[in-house]
PDB file of C-alpha atoms in Angstrom:
ATOM      1  CA  GLN O  15      14.296  10.528 -33.036  1.00  0.00           C
ATOM      2  CA  VAL O  16      15.039  12.754 -30.085  1.00  0.00           C
ATOM      3  CA  GLU O  17      15.167  11.499 -26.541  1.00  0.00           C
ATOM      4  CA  LEU O  18      12.462  12.979 -24.333  1.00  0.00           C
ATOM      5  CA  VAL O  19      12.581  12.890 -20.549  1.00  0.00           C
ATOM      6  CA  GLU O  20       9.467  13.641 -18.524  1.00  0.00           C
ATOM      7  CA  SER O  21       9.092  14.663 -14.921  1.00  0.00           C
ATOM      8  CA  GLY O  22       6.250  15.701 -12.693  1.00  0.00           C
ATOM      9  CA  GLY O  23       2.910  14.013 -12.341  1.00  0.00           C
ATOM     10  CA  GLY O  24       1.625  12.372  -9.209  1.00  0.00           C
ATOM     11  CA  SER O  25      -1.612  12.237  -7.255  1.00  0.00           C
ATOM     12  CA  VAL O  26      -3.918  15.087  -6.327  1.00  0.00           C
ATOM     13  CA  GLN O  27      -7.510  15.633  -5.330  1.00  0.00           C
ATOM     14  CA  ALA O  28     -10.055  17.053  -7.728  1.00  0.00           C
ATOM     15  CA  GLY O  29      -9.551  20.774  -8.174  1.00  0.00           C
ATOM     16  CA  GLY O  30      -5.838  20.505  -7.496  1.00  0.00           C
ATOM     17  CA  SER O  31      -2.866  21.266  -9.718  1.00  0.00           C
ATOM     18  CA  LEU O  32       0.098  19.456 -11.159  1.00  0.00           C
ATOM     19  CA  ARG O  33       2.964  20.501 -13.385  1.00  0.00           C
ATOM     20  CA  LEU O  34       4.582  18.270 -15.969  1.00  0.00           C
ATOM     21  CA  SER O  35       7.897  18.969 -17.596  1.00  0.00           C
ATOM     22  CA  CYS O  36       9.503  17.439 -20.661  1.00  0.00           C
ATOM     23  CA  GLY O  37      13.123  17.912 -21.657  1.00  0.00           C
ATOM     24  CA  ALA O  38      14.427  17.157 -25.131  1.00  0.00           C
ATOM     25  CA  VAL O  39      17.947  15.983 -25.878  1.00  0.00           C
ATOM     26  CA  GLY O  40      18.057  17.886 -29.129  1.00  0.00           C
ATOM     27  CA  SER O  41      15.965  20.450 -30.938  1.00  0.00           C
ATOM     28  CA  LEU O  42      12.459  19.755 -32.175  1.00  0.00           C
ATOM     29  CA  TYR O  43      10.082  21.534 -34.530  1.00  0.00           C
ATOM     30  CA  CYS O  44       7.139  20.539 -32.389  1.00  0.00           C
ATOM     31  CA  MET O  45       6.747  19.360 -28.815  1.00  0.00           C
ATOM     32  CA  ALA O  46       3.473  18.105 -27.452  1.00  0.00           C
ATOM     33  CA  TRP O  47       1.724  16.346 -24.605  1.00  0.00           C
ATOM     34  CA  PHE O  48      -0.619  13.430 -25.184  1.00  0.00           C
ATOM     35  CA  ARG O  49      -2.433  11.299 -22.671  1.00  0.00           C
ATOM     36  CA  GLN O  50      -3.836   7.814 -22.405  1.00  0.00           C
ATOM     37  CA  VAL O  51      -6.797   7.630 -20.071  1.00  0.00           C
ATOM     38  CA  PRO O  52      -8.574   4.362 -19.261  1.00  0.00           C
ATOM     39  CA  GLY O  53     -11.082   3.296 -21.885  1.00  0.00           C
ATOM     40  CA  LYS O  54     -10.104   5.920 -24.430  1.00  0.00           C
ATOM     41  CA  GLU O  55      -7.652   6.238 -27.276  1.00  0.00           C
ATOM     42  CA  ARG O  56      -4.587   8.364 -26.828  1.00  0.00           C
ATOM     43  CA  GLU O  57      -5.533  12.020 -27.167  1.00  0.00           C
ATOM     44  CA  GLY O  58      -3.680  15.252 -27.554  1.00  0.00           C
ATOM     45  CA  VAL O  59      -3.432  17.621 -24.618  1.00  0.00           C
ATOM     46  CA  ALA O  60      -1.291  20.423 -26.045  1.00  0.00           C
ATOM     47  CA  SER O  61       1.039  21.010 -28.957  1.00  0.00           C
ATOM     48  CA  PHE O  62       3.579  23.786 -29.304  1.00  0.00           C
ATOM     49  CA  VAL O  63       5.345  24.531 -32.565  1.00  0.00           C
ATOM     50  CA  LEU O  64       8.729  26.212 -32.662  1.00  0.00           C
ATOM     51  CA  GLY O  65       8.194  29.968 -32.626  1.00  0.00           C
ATOM     52  CA  GLY O  66       4.440  29.644 -32.307  1.00  0.00           C
ATOM     53  CA  ARG O  67       1.780  29.353 -29.672  1.00  0.00           C
ATOM     54  CA  PRO O  68       0.224  26.325 -28.009  1.00  0.00           C
ATOM     55  CA  PHE O  69      -2.917  24.569 -29.146  1.00  0.00           C
ATOM     56  CA  TYR O  70      -5.015  22.479 -26.804  1.00  0.00           C
ATOM     57  CA  GLY O  71      -7.348  19.548 -26.903  1.00  0.00           C
ATOM     58  CA  ASP O  72     -11.026  20.425 -26.624  1.00  0.00           C
ATOM     59  CA  PHE O  73     -11.331  18.924 -23.155  1.00  0.00           C
ATOM     60  CA  VAL O  74      -8.747  21.319 -21.693  1.00  0.00           C
ATOM     61  CA  GLN O  75     -11.295  24.146 -21.517  1.00  0.00           C
ATOM     62  CA  GLY O  76      -8.800  26.708 -20.245  1.00  0.00           C
ATOM     63  CA  ARG O  77      -7.541  24.608 -17.344  1.00  0.00           C
ATOM     64  CA  PHE O  78      -4.061  23.820 -18.671  1.00  0.00           C
ATOM     65  CA  ALA O  79      -1.246  26.031 -19.902  1.00  0.00           C
ATOM     66  CA  ALA O  80       1.737  24.891 -21.954  1.00  0.00           C
ATOM     67  CA  SER O  81       4.991  26.799 -22.032  1.00  0.00           C
ATOM     68  CA  ARG O  82       8.033  26.124 -24.126  1.00  0.00           C
ATOM     69  CA  ASP O  83      11.574  27.187 -23.300  1.00  0.00           C
ATOM     70  CA  TYR O  84      13.706  27.035 -26.441  1.00  0.00           C
ATOM     71  CA  ALA O  85      17.025  27.532 -24.673  1.00  0.00           C
ATOM     72  CA  LYS O  86      16.346  24.721 -22.213  1.00  0.00           C
ATOM     73  CA  ARG O  87      14.518  22.628 -24.816  1.00  0.00           C
ATOM     74  CA  THR O  88      11.652  21.993 -22.463  1.00  0.00           C
ATOM     75  CA  LEU O  89       7.886  21.897 -22.687  1.00  0.00           C
ATOM     76  CA  ASP O  90       6.038  22.371 -19.421  1.00  0.00           C
ATOM     77  CA  LEU O  91       2.366  21.746 -18.813  1.00  0.00           C
ATOM     78  CA  GLN O  92       0.681  23.466 -15.898  1.00  0.00           C
ATOM     79  CA  MET O  93      -2.558  21.671 -15.097  1.00  0.00           C
ATOM     80  CA  ASP O  94      -5.069  23.393 -12.836  1.00  0.00           C
ATOM     81  CA  ASN O  95      -8.575  22.489 -11.713  1.00  0.00           C
ATOM     82  CA  LEU O  96      -7.884  18.829 -12.367  1.00  0.00           C
ATOM     83  CA  ARG O  97     -10.760  16.391 -12.628  1.00  0.00           C
ATOM     84  CA  PRO O  98     -10.874  12.636 -11.956  1.00  0.00           C
ATOM     85  CA  GLU O  99     -11.336  12.065 -15.703  1.00  0.00           C
ATOM     86  CA  ASP O 100      -7.926  13.647 -16.267  1.00  0.00           C
ATOM     87  CA  SER O 101      -6.319  10.600 -14.656  1.00  0.00           C
ATOM     88  CA  GLY O 102      -4.060   8.642 -16.953  1.00  0.00           C
ATOM     89  CA  ILE O 103      -0.575   8.405 -18.360  1.00  0.00           C
ATOM     90  CA  TYR O 104       0.764  11.578 -19.919  1.00  0.00           C
ATOM     91  CA  TYR O 105       3.347  11.344 -22.688  1.00  0.00           C
ATOM     92  CA  CYS O 106       5.642  13.938 -24.130  1.00  0.00           C
ATOM     93  CA  ALA O 107       6.004  13.733 -27.902  1.00  0.00           C
ATOM     94  CA  GLY O 108       8.137  15.377 -30.537  1.00  0.00           C
ATOM     95  CA  SER O 109       8.016  15.824 -34.269  1.00  0.00           C
ATOM     96  CA  GLU O 110      10.180  17.347 -36.958  1.00  0.00           C
ATOM     97  CA  THR O 111       7.364  17.649 -39.480  1.00  0.00           C
ATOM     98  CA  VAL O 112       3.938  18.146 -37.934  1.00  0.00           C
ATOM     99  CA  CYS O 113       2.391  19.895 -34.965  1.00  0.00           C
ATOM    100  CA  ARG O 114      -1.199  18.788 -34.607  1.00  0.00           C
ATOM    101  CA  VAL O 115      -2.917  18.297 -31.285  1.00  0.00           C
ATOM    102  CA  HIS O 116      -5.867  16.244 -32.530  1.00  0.00           C
ATOM    103  CA  THR O 117      -3.782  13.321 -33.828  1.00  0.00           C
ATOM    104  CA  ASP O 118      -0.529  11.645 -32.875  1.00  0.00           C
ATOM    105  CA  ASN O 119       0.291  10.827 -36.496  1.00  0.00           C
ATOM    106  CA  GLY O 120       3.705  12.185 -37.401  1.00  0.00           C
ATOM    107  CA  TYR O 121       5.147  12.240 -33.906  1.00  0.00           C
ATOM    108  CA  THR O 122       8.274  10.117 -33.929  1.00  0.00           C
ATOM    109  CA  SER O 123       9.771  10.823 -30.515  1.00  0.00           C
ATOM    110  CA  TRP O 124       8.031   9.730 -27.324  1.00  0.00           C
ATOM    111  CA  GLY O 125       8.811   9.885 -23.649  1.00  0.00           C
ATOM    112  CA  GLN O 126       8.262   7.023 -21.252  1.00  0.00           C
ATOM    113  CA  GLY O 127       5.099   8.521 -19.777  1.00  0.00           C
ATOM    114  CA  THR O 128       4.232   9.839 -16.358  1.00  0.00           C
ATOM    115  CA  GLN O 129       1.196   8.954 -14.260  1.00  0.00           C
ATOM    116  CA  VAL O 130      -1.388  11.521 -13.243  1.00  0.00           C
ATOM    117  CA  SER O 131      -4.024  10.446 -10.731  1.00  0.00           C
ATOM    118  CA  VAL O 132      -6.879  12.682  -9.648  1.00  0.00           C
ATOM    119  CA  SER O 133      -9.182  11.523  -6.873  1.00  0.00           C
ATOM    120  CA  SER O 134     -12.687  12.784  -6.254  1.00  0.00           C
TER     121      SER O 134
END
């Protein structure tokens, strides 16, 4: 397991923006963001494989952009045009073997989570 430290999050009004950042204490094949919103199972927001490009959950619809800095070992998530249904706890995750956005199976490193609240 690799320690993951998240920052960012907070409260905004609908249509606003937030930026999340995740730093890894160690290298990872895959870094990803998942979220837990009320009443739903945990779902993938974005995954980013080493040397590849990001993949997004279907609900993102072009509103979010993930960027990975290999030197800094970070994965940032810029979230624009936020909606109230985006409210929840966002978790950074890491894996040495898989990099799927539609399931959290195979992710063995998890951050503590950061709260995102979007008001209407």
